């Protein structure tokens, strides 16, 4: 393995190294996000295995530092959309959809649909994925929502898409037409997201409970995608406990002091450091030094296994701690990383996502200690 790594890989590997994955979640394991960017054109591909549980919602956060332009006139085409759908009512046949990404005219999306998907937030923009296949047309709404509170650590805004359940009995109100199970979508978005030199798009995927049409919040997983020359994408595969031991070193104060409570929407998580083998010291080189944000010259340690998993794919489920507060429990005598984390949904398990290295920057106070 090379002893130098790209800035983007440093960020993703360091984040992946802090994940503890409960092995019980095995029915929603393959969500993947891939992003490429050239100027203000972003190509965003979100996909998963058609054999996974049906997706209830996807939220894709643009990297920190991204500038958004969302004042396009209603009806404006922002780019193209292609999608693959498994039609359960047609024997599981695959239907390829093509269409345009449009700025939605006023009233095109019912207010109740918008409120349910955005959890009451007023979107910066409402889009329509206007898709056609085999003479059939479908409009899938998407909402661009500004982040608030602790969510701003992820980026300035997210694209949010909510889908109807495809596998409930025919005739059930709100069921997807043809039992359509969307499992891949590629959006080419022009003139909305500014280019960033380095960063991470981060997606959160929430499945349905199979056959009943209820949201499986505990099954939520995260899949980030780096944006940088030679960028990598990370899939949300189930692979047990990821990362181990020392993940890195930065900051000037111990990380267990003065941590605020986050909002209900984004609750704090504990970031557990697991035990493992194969630690390798990596010296930051070139642009990787810039990631350290004033900590140039400090060594960065990333487990070989974590870097390899960042290249192949890694599972990042989210759950809520008991009291929604960052704490410092002990694990095998090793101090926990008290880092900023996220939990979009409620749940009983503990599976944090550290934000300290995503996008190559720390939290607002840069108070992150990885030991």
Coordinates of C-alpha atoms in Angstrom, one line a residue:
X1 CA 0.0 0.0 0.0
X2 CA 1.4 3.4 -0.9
X3 CA 2.5 5.5 2.0
X4 CA 1.0 8.6 0.5
X5 CA -2.7 9.1 0.1
X6 CA -4.9 11.6 -1.5
X7 CA -6.6 14.3 0.5
X8 CA -10.0 12.8 -0.2
X9 CA -8.9 9.3 0.9
X10 CA -7.5 10.7 4.1
X11 CA -10.9 12.2 4.9
X12 CA -12.9 9.1 4.1
X13 CA -10.5 6.6 5.7
X14 CA -10.4 8.6 8.9
X15 CA -14.2 8.8 9.0
X16 CA -14.5 5.1 8.2
X17 CA -12.0 4.2 10.9
X18 CA -14.4 5.5 13.6
X19 CA -17.4 3.4 12.7
X20 CA -18.7 0.6 14.8
X21 CA -21.2 -1.4 12.7
X22 CA -23.8 -3.6 14.3
X23 CA -23.8 -6.9 12.4
X24 CA -27.6 -7.4 12.8
X25 CA -28.4 -5.0 10.1
X26 CA -28.1 -7.1 7.0
X27 CA -31.1 -6.4 4.7
X28 CA -29.9 -2.9 3.6
X29 CA -26.3 -3.1 2.9
X30 CA -25.3 -1.8 -0.5
X31 CA -26.3 1.9 -0.9
X32 CA -23.5 3.7 -2.7
X33 CA -22.9 7.3 -3.7
X34 CA -20.6 8.4 -6.6
X35 CA -20.0 12.1 -7.4
X36 CA -17.9 13.7 -10.1
X37 CA -17.7 17.4 -10.7
X38 CA -16.4 19.7 -13.5
X39 CA -16.9 23.3 -12.9
X40 CA -20.6 23.8 -11.8
X41 CA -21.7 20.5 -13.4
X42 CA -22.2 17.8 -10.8
X43 CA -22.9 14.2 -11.8
X44 CA -24.5 12.4 -8.8
X45 CA -25.1 8.7 -8.9
X46 CA -27.0 7.0 -6.1
X47 CA -27.5 3.3 -6.3
X48 CA -28.0 0.0 -4.4
X49 CA -28.7 -3.6 -5.1
X50 CA -32.2 -4.3 -6.3
X51 CA -32.2 -7.2 -3.8
X52 CA -32.0 -4.8 -0.8
X53 CA -35.0 -3.6 1.0
X54 CA -36.9 -0.8 -0.7
X55 CA -35.7 2.8 0.0
X56 CA -37.9 5.2 1.8
X57 CA -35.7 8.3 1.6
X58 CA -32.3 9.5 0.5
X59 CA -30.6 12.7 1.7
X60 CA -27.4 13.8 -0.1
X61 CA -25.4 16.6 1.5
X62 CA -23.2 18.9 -0.6
X63 CA -19.6 19.4 0.7
X64 CA -18.7 22.2 3.1
X65 CA -17.7 25.2 1.1
X66 CA -20.1 24.6 -1.7
X67 CA -22.0 27.7 -3.0
X68 CA -25.5 27.0 -4.2
X69 CA -27.5 28.8 -6.9
X70 CA -31.2 28.0 -6.5
X71 CA -33.0 30.9 -8.1
X72 CA -33.7 29.3 -11.5
X73 CA -37.1 30.0 -12.9
X74 CA -39.8 27.3 -12.7
X75 CA -39.7 24.9 -15.5
X76 CA -35.9 25.4 -16.1
X77 CA -34.1 22.2 -17.0
X78 CA -31.1 21.8 -14.7
X79 CA -29.9 18.6 -16.5
X80 CA -30.7 15.0 -17.2
X81 CA -31.8 12.1 -15.1
X82 CA -31.5 8.4 -15.8
X83 CA -32.9 5.7 -13.4
X84 CA -33.4 2.0 -13.1
X85 CA -36.5 0.6 -11.5
X86 CA -37.5 -2.9 -10.7
X87 CA -41.3 -3.3 -11.4
X88 CA -42.5 -5.8 -8.8
X89 CA -45.9 -6.0 -10.6
X90 CA -44.2 -7.0 -13.8
X91 CA -42.4 -10.0 -12.4
X92 CA -39.5 -7.9 -11.2
X93 CA -38.7 -6.6 -14.7
X94 CA -36.1 -3.8 -14.9
X95 CA -37.4 -0.5 -16.4
X96 CA -34.9 2.1 -17.6
X97 CA -36.2 5.6 -17.2
X98 CA -34.9 8.7 -18.8
X99 CA -35.8 12.3 -18.3
X100 CA -35.0 15.8 -17.2
X101 CA -34.3 17.4 -13.9
X102 CA -36.7 20.4 -13.7
X103 CA -37.4 23.2 -11.4
X104 CA -40.9 22.5 -10.1
X105 CA -43.6 25.0 -10.9
X106 CA -45.5 26.4 -8.0
X107 CA -48.1 23.8 -6.7
X108 CA -46.6 20.9 -8.7
X109 CA -45.8 19.1 -5.4
X110 CA -48.5 18.9 -2.8
X111 CA -47.6 20.8 0.4
X112 CA -48.3 17.6 2.5
X113 CA -45.8 15.6 0.4
X114 CA -43.2 18.3 0.8
X115 CA -43.7 18.6 4.6
X116 CA -43.5 14.9 5.1
X117 CA -40.2 14.6 3.2
X118 CA -38.5 17.7 4.5
X119 CA -39.8 17.3 8.1
X120 CA -41.4 20.7 7.8
X121 CA -38.4 22.6 6.6
X122 CA -39.0 25.1 3.8
X123 CA -36.8 24.0 0.8
X124 CA -34.5 26.4 -1.0
X125 CA -35.7 24.8 -4.2
X126 CA -38.1 22.1 -5.3
X127 CA -37.2 19.9 -8.3
X128 CA -38.9 17.3 -10.3
X129 CA -37.3 14.2 -11.7
X130 CA -39.5 14.0 -14.8
X131 CA -39.0 10.5 -16.0
X132 CA -40.5 8.4 -18.8
X133 CA -40.3 4.7 -19.8
X134 CA -42.4 2.5 -22.1
X135 CA -44.9 5.3 -22.6
X136 CA -45.3 5.9 -18.9
X137 CA -44.4 9.1 -17.1
X138 CA -43.6 9.7 -13.5
X139 CA -42.5 12.8 -11.6
X140 CA -40.4 12.3 -8.5
X141 CA -40.0 15.4 -6.3
X142 CA -36.7 16.3 -4.8
X143 CA -36.1 19.1 -2.3
X144 CA -32.9 21.2 -1.8
X145 CA -32.9 22.0 2.0
X146 CA -30.5 24.3 3.8
X147 CA -28.8 22.7 6.8
X148 CA -29.2 24.2 10.3
X149 CA -27.6 23.7 13.6
X150 CA -25.3 20.7 13.8
X151 CA -26.2 19.7 10.3
X152 CA -24.0 22.5 9.0
X153 CA -21.0 20.3 9.8
X154 CA -22.1 18.2 6.9
X155 CA -22.4 21.0 4.4
X156 CA -24.6 23.9 3.4
X157 CA -27.6 22.0 2.0
X158 CA -28.9 18.6 1.1
X159 CA -31.0 17.0 -1.7
X160 CA -33.8 15.1 -0.2
X161 CA -35.9 12.5 -2.1
X162 CA -38.7 10.4 -0.6
X163 CA -40.1 7.3 -2.3
X164 CA -43.4 5.4 -1.9
X165 CA -43.3 1.7 -0.8
X166 CA -43.4 -0.7 -3.7
X167 CA -43.9 -4.0 -1.9
X168 CA -47.1 -3.4 0.1
X169 CA -50.3 -5.1 -1.2
X170 CA -51.8 -3.8 -4.4
X171 CA -54.5 -1.2 -3.7
X172 CA -52.7 0.1 -0.6
X173 CA -53.0 3.9 -0.6
X174 CA -49.6 5.5 -1.5
X175 CA -48.2 2.4 -3.0
X176 CA -45.7 2.9 -5.8
X177 CA -47.2 2.5 -9.3
X178 CA -46.4 -0.9 -10.8
X179 CA -44.6 -1.7 -7.5
X180 CA -41.7 0.4 -8.8
X181 CA -38.6 -0.1 -6.7
X182 CA -36.0 2.5 -7.6
X183 CA -32.5 1.2 -7.2
X184 CA -30.3 3.5 -9.3
X185 CA -30.5 7.1 -10.3
X186 CA -28.0 9.4 -12.0
X187 CA -28.5 13.2 -11.9
X188 CA -26.5 15.6 -14.0
X189 CA -27.0 19.0 -12.3
X190 CA -25.9 22.2 -14.0
X191 CA -25.3 25.6 -12.5
X192 CA -26.4 24.7 -8.9
X193 CA -23.4 23.5 -7.0
X194 CA -20.1 25.4 -7.1
X195 CA -16.8 23.4 -7.5
X196 CA -14.9 22.7 -4.3
X197 CA -11.2 21.7 -4.3
X198 CA -11.8 18.8 -1.9
X199 CA -14.6 17.6 0.2
X200 CA -17.1 14.8 0.7
X201 CA -20.7 14.5 -0.4
X202 CA -22.4 12.4 2.2
X203 CA -25.7 10.5 1.7
X204 CA -28.1 9.0 4.2
X205 CA -30.3 6.2 3.1
X206 CA -33.4 5.0 5.1
X207 CA -35.2 1.7 4.1
X208 CA -38.7 0.5 4.5
X209 CA -39.6 -2.5 6.6
X210 CA -40.3 -5.2 4.0
X211 CA -43.9 -5.7 3.0
X212 CA -45.5 -3.3 5.5
X213 CA -44.6 0.2 4.2
X214 CA -43.3 1.5 7.5
X215 CA -40.0 3.3 7.7
X216 CA -37.1 1.4 9.2
X217 CA -35.3 4.3 10.9
X218 CA -32.8 2.0 12.7
X219 CA -31.7 0.7 9.3
X220 CA -30.4 4.1 8.1
X221 CA -27.0 3.9 6.6
X222 CA -24.5 6.5 5.4
X223 CA -22.5 6.5 2.2
X224 CA -20.0 9.3 1.5
X225 CA -18.3 10.1 -1.8
X226 CA -15.1 12.1 -2.1
X227 CA -14.6 15.0 -4.5
X228 CA -11.0 15.4 -5.5
X229 CA -8.6 14.4 -8.3
X230 CA -8.6 10.6 -8.1
X231 CA -11.6 10.6 -5.8
X232 CA -13.1 7.5 -4.4
X233 CA -16.6 6.5 -3.5
X234 CA -17.7 4.5 -0.5
X235 CA -20.6 2.1 -0.5
X236 CA -22.6 1.2 2.6
X237 CA -21.8 -2.5 2.7
X238 CA -22.2 -4.6 5.8
X239 CA -18.9 -5.8 7.1
X240 CA -19.0 -6.0 10.9
X241 CA -16.7 -3.7 12.9
X242 CA -14.7 -1.3 10.8
X243 CA -11.6 0.6 11.6
X244 CA -9.5 0.1 14.6
X245 CA -7.1 1.5 17.2
X246 CA -5.6 4.9 16.4
X247 CA -7.2 6.8 13.6
X248 CA -5.2 10.0 13.7
X249 CA -4.0 12.9 15.8
X250 CA -4.9 16.5 15.6
X251 CA -6.2 19.4 17.7
X252 CA -4.9 20.9 20.9
X253 CA -7.3 20.0 23.6
X254 CA -8.8 16.8 24.9
X255 CA -11.9 16.0 23.0
X256 CA -14.2 15.2 25.9
X257 CA -14.8 18.8 27.1
X258 CA -17.5 21.3 26.5
X259 CA -19.5 19.4 23.9
X260 CA -22.9 20.9 23.3
X261 CA -26.1 19.1 22.9
X262 CA -27.3 18.9 19.3
X263 CA -30.7 19.6 17.9
X264 CA -33.4 16.8 17.8
X265 CA -32.9 16.5 14.1
X266 CA -29.2 15.7 14.3
X267 CA -28.3 14.1 17.6
X268 CA -24.8 13.6 18.8
X269 CA -23.1 10.3 18.6
X270 CA -20.3 8.6 20.5
X271 CA -17.4 7.7 18.2
X272 CA -16.0 4.4 19.3
X273 CA -12.5 3.3 18.5
X274 CA -12.3 -0.4 17.9
X275 CA -9.4 -2.7 18.3
X276 CA -7.6 -4.3 15.3
X277 CA -4.4 -5.1 13.5
X278 CA -2.3 -3.6 10.7
X279 CA -1.7 0.0 11.8
X280 CA 0.6 1.8 9.5
X281 CA 2.0 5.3 10.0
X282 CA 1.3 7.6 7.0
X283 CA 3.1 10.9 6.6
X284 CA 0.8 13.6 5.1
X285 CA 2.2 14.6 1.7
X286 CA 1.4 17.5 -0.6
X287 CA -2.3 18.5 -0.4
X288 CA -2.8 16.1 2.4
X289 CA -0.9 18.5 4.6
X290 CA -3.5 21.1 3.9
X291 CA -6.2 18.9 5.4
X292 CA -4.6 19.3 8.8
X293 CA -5.8 22.9 8.9
X294 CA -2.9 24.4 10.8
X295 CA -1.6 21.1 12.1
X296 CA 1.0 20.6 9.3
X297 CA 3.8 18.5 10.4
X298 CA 1.8 16.3 12.7
X299 CA 1.7 12.6 11.9
X300 CA -1.5 11.0 10.6
X301 CA -2.2 7.4 11.5
X302 CA -4.7 5.5 9.5
X303 CA -5.2 1.8 9.7
X304 CA -4.3 -0.1 6.6
X305 CA -7.6 -2.0 6.8
X306 CA -9.5 1.3 7.1
X307 CA -7.9 2.7 3.9
X308 CA -8.5 -0.5 2.0
X309 CA -12.2 -0.5 3.2
X310 CA -12.5 3.1 2.1
X311 CA -11.5 2.0 -1.4
X312 CA -13.8 -1.0 -1.4
X313 CA -16.8 0.2 0.6
X314 CA -17.9 0.4 4.2
X315 CA -21.1 0.3 6.2
X316 CA -22.1 3.4 8.1
X317 CA -25.3 2.9 10.0
X318 CA -26.7 5.6 12.3
X319 CA -28.4 5.2 15.7
X320 CA -29.2 7.4 18.6
X321 CA -27.4 7.3 22.0
X322 CA -29.4 7.2 25.2
X323 CA -29.5 10.9 25.9
X324 CA -28.4 12.5 22.6
X325 CA -25.2 13.8 24.1
X326 CA -21.6 13.2 23.2
X327 CA -19.8 11.4 26.1
X328 CA -16.6 9.7 26.7
X329 CA -17.2 6.0 27.6
X330 CA -14.2 3.7 27.8
X331 CA -13.5 0.7 25.6
X332 CA -10.8 -1.8 26.5
X333 CA -9.1 0.9 28.5
X334 CA -8.8 3.2 25.4
X335 CA -10.2 6.6 25.4
X336 CA -13.1 7.2 23.1
X337 CA -13.0 9.9 20.5
X338 CA -15.4 12.6 21.6
X339 CA -16.0 13.9 18.1
X340 CA -19.0 15.5 16.4
X341 CA -21.4 13.0 15.0
X342 CA -24.8 12.6 13.5
X343 CA -27.9 10.5 13.9
X344 CA -30.7 11.4 11.6
X345 CA -33.1 8.8 13.0
X346 CA -33.9 7.1 16.3
X347 CA -32.7 3.7 17.3
X348 CA -31.3 1.5 20.0
X349 CA -27.8 0.8 18.8
X350 CA -24.7 2.9 18.9
X351 CA -23.1 3.5 15.5
X352 CA -21.5 6.9 15.1
X353 CA -20.2 8.8 12.1
X354 CA -17.3 11.2 13.0
X355 CA -17.4 14.4 11.1
X356 CA -13.9 15.6 12.1
X357 CA -12.1 14.7 8.9
X358 CA -14.8 14.8 6.3
X359 CA -14.1 17.5 3.8
X360 CA -10.6 18.1 5.2
X361 CA -11.6 20.3 8.1
X362 CA -12.6 20.0 11.7
X363 CA -15.6 21.3 13.5
X364 CA -16.1 25.1 14.1
X365 CA -13.7 25.1 17.1
X366 CA -11.3 22.6 15.6
X367 CA -11.4 20.8 18.9
X368 CA -10.9 17.2 17.8
X369 CA -8.6 14.8 19.5
X370 CA -8.1 11.4 17.8
X371 CA -6.0 9.1 19.9

